């Protein structure tokens, strides 16, 4: 990996984040005029984590104040909103947004003080309360309809990313509450119940790997085994890294190592390189099936934290290679895969008109003439993941040698 270019890409990523923060504090998912000119709570929160790692303290403060103010009266955070904080969601519940927002506020508070947590304490209480209202007391897991991929076909039920984010978010709320002198003992007990259920019910001892989800239609189904959706999704999905991503387990935990080993073997793209998010057979491969830089960065951090220099180099090196003018797309694909997706969705009658903005962007991108489909360029989320991965690489390998975590 070219270290000089890798460093320049990190600096550019910081500038991309700064440039795509609205004056009100919200981080666009992608710039105005592109596919996602809104503030998506999940994307926004991860970008805020990247801003924190980059030392953008004031930008992070504005981002947190903005997103906390978008919370609904029910305690739920929306899927997305406009720059004025008005709800523009078009998909049903994705409860991981509550967890990720709390988690990000907690990480900010650890570094820069608890004034925002104190100012928005009612929002914290409402966010935790909403999560726990959606927890099933038979299995002690949190129920959702959508999660990280916004894809109910594979996420409706007890999904691992949503549960990991919510558990980590509640644990951060506990720490914030303890610092502020609040009574948070029940939250701590509930978070521990969720964590133990993730480790018991969303982990397959026979396969020695985490699983994607337990499909359940209704959060209150009793007994769960008779729910009409009752089934387990065990195919590889990058979301299965979530217990380590959110700090519930260390990267060197054997359950994490074996899970990542499976993801690496199953989802590394043999033609393009980089990490796909889930199996191609799951379909809904908008823009064509292909690897995603932000998920590739997430697993790069795993390899960094376990001291696997060679694999970390492969992952981060790929991300560096696919950057165009020091910016990242959502994902890349081949022209053949892109055209297959367009043909399949058009002939099936499910190619929405709003997808044309994305299609025009793909065909108008300079990489099209080289045989690549760059889908949604730039997407802001992967820039944050790259900042965090590069900073880890710099710290663990360049500054003080290999460290375990």
Tab-separated table of C-alpha atoms in Angstrom:
chain	number	residue	atom	x	y	z
A	1	UNK	CA	0.000	0.000	0.000
A	2	UNK	CA	1.300	3.443	-0.913
A	3	UNK	CA	1.476	5.103	2.506
A	4	UNK	CA	1.764	8.623	1.122
A	5	UNK	CA	-1.391	8.160	-0.943
A	6	UNK	CA	-3.142	6.478	1.982
A	7	UNK	CA	-2.422	9.506	4.149
A	8	UNK	CA	-3.621	11.910	1.463
A	9	UNK	CA	-6.819	9.893	1.138
A	10	UNK	CA	-7.412	10.213	4.879
A	11	UNK	CA	-6.998	13.991	4.718
A	12	UNK	CA	-9.284	14.158	1.699
A	13	UNK	CA	-11.879	12.071	3.517
A	14	UNK	CA	-11.841	14.544	6.390
A	15	UNK	CA	-12.468	17.378	3.932
A	16	UNK	CA	-15.311	15.422	2.295
A	17	UNK	CA	-16.991	15.045	5.686
A	18	UNK	CA	-16.617	18.747	6.470
A	19	UNK	CA	-17.885	19.790	3.047
A	20	UNK	CA	-20.994	17.629	3.355
A	21	UNK	CA	-22.186	18.898	6.695
A	22	UNK	CA	-25.107	21.292	6.382
A	23	UNK	CA	-25.024	24.487	8.405
A	24	UNK	CA	-27.735	23.001	10.629
A	25	UNK	CA	-25.376	20.175	11.608
A	26	UNK	CA	-26.658	17.270	9.546
A	27	UNK	CA	-24.304	15.176	7.421
A	28	UNK	CA	-25.720	14.411	3.985
A	29	UNK	CA	-25.660	10.744	3.010
A	30	UNK	CA	-24.579	11.936	-0.441
A	31	UNK	CA	-24.353	15.502	-1.772
A	32	UNK	CA	-27.390	17.420	-3.059
A	33	UNK	CA	-28.142	16.410	-6.631
A	34	UNK	CA	-27.090	12.798	-6.054
A	35	UNK	CA	-28.980	9.703	-4.908
A	36	UNK	CA	-29.306	10.391	-1.164
A	37	UNK	CA	-29.470	14.161	-0.494
A	38	UNK	CA	-30.938	13.633	2.984
A	39	UNK	CA	-29.646	13.039	6.488
A	40	UNK	CA	-29.957	9.334	7.281
A	41	UNK	CA	-29.628	8.762	11.023
A	42	UNK	CA	-27.456	5.660	10.624
A	43	UNK	CA	-25.092	7.224	8.081
A	44	UNK	CA	-25.017	10.507	9.988
A	45	UNK	CA	-24.092	8.811	13.256
A	46	UNK	CA	-21.252	6.782	11.734
A	47	UNK	CA	-19.961	9.881	9.953
A	48	UNK	CA	-20.010	11.639	13.325
A	49	UNK	CA	-17.830	8.841	14.729
A	50	UNK	CA	-15.419	9.454	11.854
A	51	UNK	CA	-15.467	13.174	12.570
A	52	UNK	CA	-14.644	12.454	16.206
A	53	UNK	CA	-11.706	10.275	15.188
A	54	UNK	CA	-10.509	13.064	12.908
A	55	UNK	CA	-10.604	15.578	15.752
A	56	UNK	CA	-13.524	17.568	14.335
A	57	UNK	CA	-14.953	18.397	17.744
A	58	UNK	CA	-17.179	21.359	16.838
A	59	UNK	CA	-18.541	19.559	13.782
A	60	UNK	CA	-19.342	16.553	16.000
A	61	UNK	CA	-21.145	18.736	18.544
A	62	UNK	CA	-23.313	20.291	15.853
A	63	UNK	CA	-23.990	16.865	14.381
A	64	UNK	CA	-25.132	15.445	17.710
A	65	UNK	CA	-27.371	18.376	18.541
A	66	UNK	CA	-28.957	18.133	15.112
A	67	UNK	CA	-29.672	14.420	15.174
A	68	UNK	CA	-30.932	14.356	18.759
A	69	UNK	CA	-33.439	17.064	17.848
A	70	UNK	CA	-34.930	14.854	15.099
A	71	UNK	CA	-36.226	12.268	17.568
A	72	UNK	CA	-39.949	11.549	17.329
A	73	UNK	CA	-42.285	11.963	20.349
A	74	UNK	CA	-42.360	8.157	20.628
A	75	UNK	CA	-38.607	8.066	21.255
A	76	UNK	CA	-37.874	6.558	17.838
A	77	UNK	CA	-35.338	8.144	15.507
A	78	UNK	CA	-36.455	8.449	11.873
A	79	UNK	CA	-34.914	6.586	8.967
A	80	UNK	CA	-33.980	9.941	7.453
A	81	UNK	CA	-34.834	13.642	7.580
A	82	UNK	CA	-34.231	16.803	5.594
A	83	UNK	CA	-31.789	19.540	6.544
A	84	UNK	CA	-34.426	21.159	8.763
A	85	UNK	CA	-34.819	17.949	10.770
A	86	UNK	CA	-38.253	17.113	9.351
A	87	UNK	CA	-38.984	13.392	9.056
A	88	UNK	CA	-38.807	12.210	5.427
A	89	UNK	CA	-38.735	8.482	6.171
A	90	UNK	CA	-40.252	6.113	3.647
A	91	UNK	CA	-39.412	2.822	5.352
A	92	UNK	CA	-40.681	1.199	8.527
A	93	UNK	CA	-38.918	0.755	11.848
A	94	UNK	CA	-35.120	0.460	11.849
A	95	UNK	CA	-34.386	0.450	15.519
A	96	UNK	CA	-30.616	0.316	15.098
A	97	UNK	CA	-30.834	4.073	14.472
A	98	UNK	CA	-31.717	4.519	18.151
A	99	UNK	CA	-28.766	2.402	19.179
A	100	UNK	CA	-26.242	4.047	16.879
A	101	UNK	CA	-27.329	7.561	17.904
A	102	UNK	CA	-26.904	6.691	21.600
A	103	UNK	CA	-23.591	4.952	20.942
A	104	UNK	CA	-22.215	7.993	19.119
A	105	UNK	CA	-23.350	10.387	21.854
A	106	UNK	CA	-21.650	8.149	24.408
A	107	UNK	CA	-18.368	8.074	22.512
A	108	UNK	CA	-18.429	11.857	22.181
A	109	UNK	CA	-19.141	12.233	25.906
A	110	UNK	CA	-16.197	10.021	26.885
A	111	UNK	CA	-13.850	12.229	24.894
A	112	UNK	CA	-15.254	15.731	25.295
A	113	UNK	CA	-17.552	15.847	28.285
A	114	UNK	CA	-21.173	15.203	29.148
A	115	UNK	CA	-22.765	18.593	28.521
A	116	UNK	CA	-24.698	17.454	25.436
A	117	UNK	CA	-25.819	14.272	27.196
A	118	UNK	CA	-27.084	16.372	30.085
A	119	UNK	CA	-28.796	18.853	27.779
A	120	UNK	CA	-30.549	16.067	25.859
A	121	UNK	CA	-31.025	13.635	28.744
A	122	UNK	CA	-34.770	13.339	28.089
A	123	UNK	CA	-33.950	12.267	24.527
A	124	UNK	CA	-31.604	9.611	25.908
A	125	UNK	CA	-34.323	8.333	28.243
A	126	UNK	CA	-36.885	8.272	25.440
A	127	UNK	CA	-34.474	6.506	23.067
A	128	UNK	CA	-33.678	3.744	25.571
A	129	UNK	CA	-37.337	3.396	26.517
A	130	UNK	CA	-38.285	2.958	22.865
A	131	UNK	CA	-35.660	0.242	22.398
A	132	UNK	CA	-36.857	-1.646	25.453
A	133	UNK	CA	-40.481	-1.380	24.307
A	134	UNK	CA	-39.411	-3.381	21.263
A	135	UNK	CA	-37.572	-6.034	23.262
A	136	UNK	CA	-39.104	-9.494	23.442
A	137	UNK	CA	-39.060	-10.827	26.997
A	138	UNK	CA	-39.042	-14.478	25.948
A	139	UNK	CA	-35.756	-14.264	24.049
A	140	UNK	CA	-34.462	-10.886	25.359
A	141	UNK	CA	-33.686	-9.556	21.892
A	142	UNK	CA	-34.864	-6.364	20.198
A	143	UNK	CA	-37.302	-6.652	17.306
A	144	UNK	CA	-36.997	-4.584	14.135
A	145	UNK	CA	-38.323	-4.487	10.584
A	146	UNK	CA	-35.285	-2.919	8.893
A	147	UNK	CA	-31.654	-2.724	9.879
A	148	UNK	CA	-28.353	-1.775	8.245
A	149	UNK	CA	-29.388	-2.850	4.719
A	150	UNK	CA	-32.985	-1.558	4.999
A	151	UNK	CA	-34.102	-4.930	3.660
A	152	UNK	CA	-36.968	-6.537	5.631
A	153	UNK	CA	-36.775	-9.803	3.691
A	154	UNK	CA	-33.568	-10.568	5.596
A	155	UNK	CA	-33.862	-8.245	8.602
A	156	UNK	CA	-37.431	-8.442	9.918
A	157	UNK	CA	-37.130	-10.001	13.354
A	158	UNK	CA	-34.209	-10.236	15.755
A	159	UNK	CA	-31.293	-9.040	13.611
A	160	UNK	CA	-27.680	-8.959	14.766
A	161	UNK	CA	-26.651	-5.435	13.720
A	162	UNK	CA	-29.772	-3.895	15.248
A	163	UNK	CA	-29.342	-5.815	18.496
A	164	UNK	CA	-25.625	-5.080	18.749
A	165	UNK	CA	-26.191	-1.371	18.100
A	166	UNK	CA	-29.058	-1.180	20.597
A	167	UNK	CA	-27.146	-3.088	23.270
A	168	UNK	CA	-24.076	-0.895	22.806
A	169	UNK	CA	-26.251	2.222	22.767
A	170	UNK	CA	-27.907	1.308	26.063
A	171	UNK	CA	-24.517	0.538	27.616
A	172	UNK	CA	-23.341	4.007	26.581
A	173	UNK	CA	-26.519	5.490	28.046
A	174	UNK	CA	-25.740	3.678	31.310
A	175	UNK	CA	-22.261	5.229	31.417
A	176	UNK	CA	-23.641	8.676	30.639
A	177	UNK	CA	-26.326	8.266	33.290
A	178	UNK	CA	-23.857	7.130	35.924
A	179	UNK	CA	-21.685	10.155	35.219
A	180	UNK	CA	-24.707	12.448	35.527
A	181	UNK	CA	-25.979	10.800	38.711
A	182	UNK	CA	-29.049	9.211	37.130
A	183	UNK	CA	-30.682	5.923	38.146
A	184	UNK	CA	-29.777	3.547	35.336
A	185	UNK	CA	-29.534	0.200	37.097
A	186	UNK	CA	-32.404	-1.360	35.159
A	187	UNK	CA	-30.887	-0.236	31.853
A	188	UNK	CA	-27.656	-1.996	32.784
A	189	UNK	CA	-29.561	-5.203	33.560
A	190	UNK	CA	-31.525	-5.024	30.324
A	191	UNK	CA	-28.381	-4.397	28.257
A	192	UNK	CA	-26.712	-7.421	29.825
A	193	UNK	CA	-29.755	-9.568	29.003
A	194	UNK	CA	-29.591	-8.423	25.373
A	195	UNK	CA	-25.847	-9.029	25.184
A	196	UNK	CA	-26.103	-12.543	26.580
A	197	UNK	CA	-28.947	-13.325	24.170
A	198	UNK	CA	-26.876	-12.087	21.214
A	199	UNK	CA	-24.062	-14.400	22.289
A	200	UNK	CA	-26.443	-17.315	22.849
A	201	UNK	CA	-29.177	-16.993	20.217
A	202	UNK	CA	-27.426	-15.141	17.370
A	203	UNK	CA	-24.329	-17.320	17.510
A	204	UNK	CA	-24.074	-20.841	16.104
A	205	UNK	CA	-21.706	-22.980	18.154
A	206	UNK	CA	-21.826	-25.713	15.523
A	207	UNK	CA	-20.769	-23.289	12.779
A	208	UNK	CA	-18.618	-21.254	15.193
A	209	UNK	CA	-19.959	-18.032	13.713
A	210	UNK	CA	-22.567	-15.369	14.336
A	211	UNK	CA	-25.761	-15.538	12.304
A	212	UNK	CA	-27.658	-12.758	10.562
A	213	UNK	CA	-31.105	-12.916	12.105
A	214	UNK	CA	-33.963	-14.848	13.623
A	215	UNK	CA	-36.984	-14.139	11.437
A	216	UNK	CA	-40.008	-13.296	13.576
A	217	UNK	CA	-43.021	-11.403	12.275
A	218	UNK	CA	-44.420	-10.013	15.520
A	219	UNK	CA	-42.276	-8.830	18.431
A	220	UNK	CA	-44.845	-10.155	20.900
A	221	UNK	CA	-45.307	-13.614	19.397
A	222	UNK	CA	-45.698	-16.262	22.104
A	223	UNK	CA	-44.263	-18.792	21.842
A	224	UNK	CA	-41.801	-17.598	19.219
A	225	UNK	CA	-41.538	-21.001	17.575
A	226	UNK	CA	-45.122	-20.666	16.333
A	227	UNK	CA	-44.636	-17.289	14.706
A	228	UNK	CA	-45.413	-17.567	10.957
A	229	UNK	CA	-41.941	-16.215	10.031
A	230	UNK	CA	-40.008	-18.361	12.524
A	231	UNK	CA	-36.681	-19.267	10.855
A	232	UNK	CA	-32.960	-18.486	11.054
A	233	UNK	CA	-30.933	-16.583	8.449
A	234	UNK	CA	-27.413	-17.973	8.660
A	235	UNK	CA	-25.918	-16.944	5.300
A	236	UNK	CA	-22.868	-14.653	5.539
A	237	UNK	CA	-23.601	-10.943	5.943
A	238	UNK	CA	-21.145	-8.213	6.922
A	239	UNK	CA	-23.580	-7.270	9.691
A	240	UNK	CA	-22.401	-10.358	11.572
A	241	UNK	CA	-19.269	-8.416	12.532
A	242	UNK	CA	-21.451	-6.023	14.560
A	243	UNK	CA	-20.736	-7.478	18.043
A	244	UNK	CA	-17.085	-6.486	17.603
A	245	UNK	CA	-17.805	-3.284	15.668
A	246	UNK	CA	-19.830	-1.967	18.605
A	247	UNK	CA	-17.379	-3.214	21.208
A	248	UNK	CA	-19.467	-5.982	22.752
A	249	UNK	CA	-16.599	-8.393	22.069
A	250	UNK	CA	-12.896	-7.895	21.450
A	251	UNK	CA	-11.615	-8.486	17.937
A	252	UNK	CA	-9.385	-11.281	19.182
A	253	UNK	CA	-12.360	-13.210	20.575
A	254	UNK	CA	-12.439	-16.532	18.709
A	255	UNK	CA	-16.116	-16.077	17.874
A	256	UNK	CA	-15.263	-12.846	16.082
A	257	UNK	CA	-12.179	-14.267	14.391
A	258	UNK	CA	-14.111	-17.250	13.026
A	259	UNK	CA	-16.995	-15.057	11.896
A	260	UNK	CA	-14.646	-12.724	10.002
A	261	UNK	CA	-12.834	-15.692	8.500
A	262	UNK	CA	-16.137	-16.888	7.050
A	263	UNK	CA	-17.071	-13.411	5.791
A	264	UNK	CA	-13.677	-13.010	4.164
A	265	UNK	CA	-13.959	-16.371	2.395
A	266	UNK	CA	-17.567	-15.966	1.306
A	267	UNK	CA	-17.924	-12.270	0.496
A	268	UNK	CA	-14.562	-11.158	-0.909
A	269	UNK	CA	-15.296	-10.393	-4.565
A	270	UNK	CA	-13.215	-12.724	-6.740
A	271	UNK	CA	-13.476	-10.484	-9.797
A	272	UNK	CA	-13.304	-6.967	-8.367
A	273	UNK	CA	-11.742	-7.461	-4.949
A	274	UNK	CA	-13.303	-5.788	-1.915
A	275	UNK	CA	-16.042	-7.043	0.361
A	276	UNK	CA	-19.627	-7.593	-0.762
A	277	UNK	CA	-22.267	-6.959	1.885
A	278	UNK	CA	-24.245	-10.197	1.490
A	279	UNK	CA	-24.713	-13.064	-1.017
A	280	UNK	CA	-25.610	-12.091	-4.562
A	281	UNK	CA	-28.585	-14.479	-4.403
A	282	UNK	CA	-30.322	-12.184	-1.893
A	283	UNK	CA	-30.904	-9.826	-4.854
A	284	UNK	CA	-31.871	-6.140	-4.483
A	285	UNK	CA	-28.395	-5.356	-5.752
A	286	UNK	CA	-29.089	-1.738	-6.684
A	287	UNK	CA	-26.684	-0.655	-9.398
A	288	UNK	CA	-25.263	-4.153	-9.764
A	289	UNK	CA	-23.767	-6.569	-7.248
A	290	UNK	CA	-20.349	-5.588	-5.994
A	291	UNK	CA	-18.057	-4.660	-3.081
A	292	UNK	CA	-18.598	-1.792	-0.637
A	293	UNK	CA	-15.679	0.312	0.642
A	294	UNK	CA	-17.202	1.050	4.059
A	295	UNK	CA	-17.696	-2.634	4.887
A	296	UNK	CA	-14.232	-3.418	3.535
A	297	UNK	CA	-12.870	-0.763	5.924
A	298	UNK	CA	-14.744	-2.307	8.850
A	299	UNK	CA	-13.065	-5.669	8.378
A	300	UNK	CA	-9.741	-3.949	7.698
A	301	UNK	CA	-10.002	-2.636	11.255
A	302	UNK	CA	-10.538	-6.177	12.519
A	303	UNK	CA	-7.364	-7.370	10.819
A	304	UNK	CA	-5.488	-4.358	12.174
A	305	UNK	CA	-6.670	-5.055	15.724
A	306	UNK	CA	-5.632	-8.711	15.651
A	307	UNK	CA	-2.257	-7.819	14.152
A	308	UNK	CA	-2.822	-9.438	10.749
A	309	UNK	CA	-0.734	-6.950	8.802
A	310	UNK	CA	-0.919	-8.800	5.488
A	311	UNK	CA	-4.713	-9.033	5.375
A	312	UNK	CA	-5.087	-5.469	6.643
A	313	UNK	CA	-2.885	-4.332	3.766
A	314	UNK	CA	-5.022	-6.218	1.245
A	315	UNK	CA	-8.244	-4.683	2.553
A	316	UNK	CA	-7.030	-1.101	2.991
A	317	UNK	CA	-5.023	-1.316	-0.220
A	318	UNK	CA	-8.162	-2.225	-2.155
A	319	UNK	CA	-10.040	0.723	-0.669
A	320	UNK	CA	-7.180	3.023	-1.647
A	321	UNK	CA	-7.147	1.608	-5.182
A	322	UNK	CA	-10.854	2.158	-5.883
A	323	UNK	CA	-10.954	5.756	-4.624
A	324	UNK	CA	-11.548	8.157	-7.515
A	325	UNK	CA	-10.139	11.639	-7.060
A	326	UNK	CA	-9.765	10.771	-3.361
A	327	UNK	CA	-13.458	10.021	-2.918
A	328	UNK	CA	-15.496	6.839	-2.530
A	329	UNK	CA	-18.711	5.539	-4.094
A	330	UNK	CA	-21.292	3.535	-2.180
A	331	UNK	CA	-20.061	0.429	-4.008
A	332	UNK	CA	-18.654	-0.613	-7.344
A	333	UNK	CA	-19.791	-3.165	-9.884
A	334	UNK	CA	-19.067	-4.281	-13.434
A	335	UNK	CA	-20.984	-2.998	-16.435
A	336	UNK	CA	-22.294	-6.508	-17.041
A	337	UNK	CA	-23.665	-6.808	-13.490
A	338	UNK	CA	-25.116	-3.312	-13.683
A	339	UNK	CA	-26.933	-4.051	-16.938
A	340	UNK	CA	-28.200	-7.344	-15.556
A	341	UNK	CA	-29.685	-5.496	-12.579
A	342	UNK	CA	-31.317	-2.843	-14.781
A	343	UNK	CA	-32.773	-5.481	-17.112
A	344	UNK	CA	-34.102	-7.624	-14.256
A	345	UNK	CA	-35.730	-4.750	-12.387
A	346	UNK	CA	-37.136	-3.139	-15.546
A	347	UNK	CA	-38.625	-6.360	-16.917
A	348	UNK	CA	-40.082	-7.136	-13.486
A	349	UNK	CA	-41.722	-3.705	-13.306
A	350	UNK	CA	-39.955	-2.661	-10.089
A	351	UNK	CA	-37.449	-0.135	-11.450
A	352	UNK	CA	-38.606	3.042	-9.711
A	353	UNK	CA	-38.329	6.421	-11.426
A	354	UNK	CA	-36.125	7.791	-8.641
A	355	UNK	CA	-33.512	5.157	-9.480
A	356	UNK	CA	-32.830	7.058	-12.705
A	357	UNK	CA	-30.753	9.635	-10.787
A	358	UNK	CA	-28.510	6.798	-9.669
A	359	UNK	CA	-28.391	5.201	-13.130
A	360	UNK	CA	-27.479	8.515	-14.780
A	361	UNK	CA	-24.758	9.047	-12.185
A	362	UNK	CA	-23.276	5.603	-12.840
A	363	UNK	CA	-23.185	6.039	-16.618
A	364	UNK	CA	-21.842	9.578	-16.320
A	365	UNK	CA	-18.977	8.660	-14.011
A	366	UNK	CA	-15.471	8.603	-15.586
A	367	UNK	CA	-14.946	5.008	-14.424
A	368	UNK	CA	-17.765	3.838	-16.725
A	369	UNK	CA	-15.430	4.157	-19.711
A	370	UNK	CA	-12.967	1.855	-17.902
A	371	UNK	CA	-15.606	-0.854	-17.405
A	372	UNK	CA	-16.687	-0.046	-13.843
A	373	UNK	CA	-20.019	1.021	-12.393
A	374	UNK	CA	-19.406	3.491	-9.560
A	375	UNK	CA	-22.705	3.517	-7.685
A	376	UNK	CA	-23.701	6.706	-5.789
A	377	UNK	CA	-20.570	8.832	-5.949
A	378	UNK	CA	-19.594	10.108	-3.496
A	379	UNK	CA	-21.247	8.424	-0.529
A	380	UNK	CA	-20.118	10.038	2.725
A	381	UNK	CA	-20.268	7.022	5.067
A	382	UNK	CA	-17.218	5.177	3.632
A	383	UNK	CA	-15.063	8.268	4.127
A	384	UNK	CA	-15.734	8.039	7.868
A	385	UNK	CA	-14.971	4.324	7.922
A	386	UNK	CA	-11.737	4.953	6.031
A	387	UNK	CA	-10.670	7.655	8.494
A	388	UNK	CA	-11.201	5.257	11.404
A	389	UNK	CA	-9.443	2.385	9.626
A	390	UNK	CA	-6.486	4.481	8.512
A	391	UNK	CA	-6.083	6.023	11.974
A	392	UNK	CA	-6.060	2.505	13.463
A	393	UNK	CA	-3.518	1.368	10.873
A	394	UNK	CA	-1.348	4.383	11.566
A	395	UNK	CA	-1.513	3.873	15.322
A	396	UNK	CA	-1.104	0.098	15.431
A	397	UNK	CA	1.444	-0.445	12.665
A	398	UNK	CA	3.203	2.839	11.962
A	399	UNK	CA	3.543	4.586	15.320
A	400	UNK	CA	3.841	2.023	18.088
A	401	UNK	CA	3.930	-1.399	16.488
A	402	UNK	CA	1.395	-4.169	16.593
A	403	UNK	CA	-1.200	-4.039	19.371
A	404	UNK	CA	-3.949	-6.475	20.321
A	405	UNK	CA	-7.438	-5.394	21.288
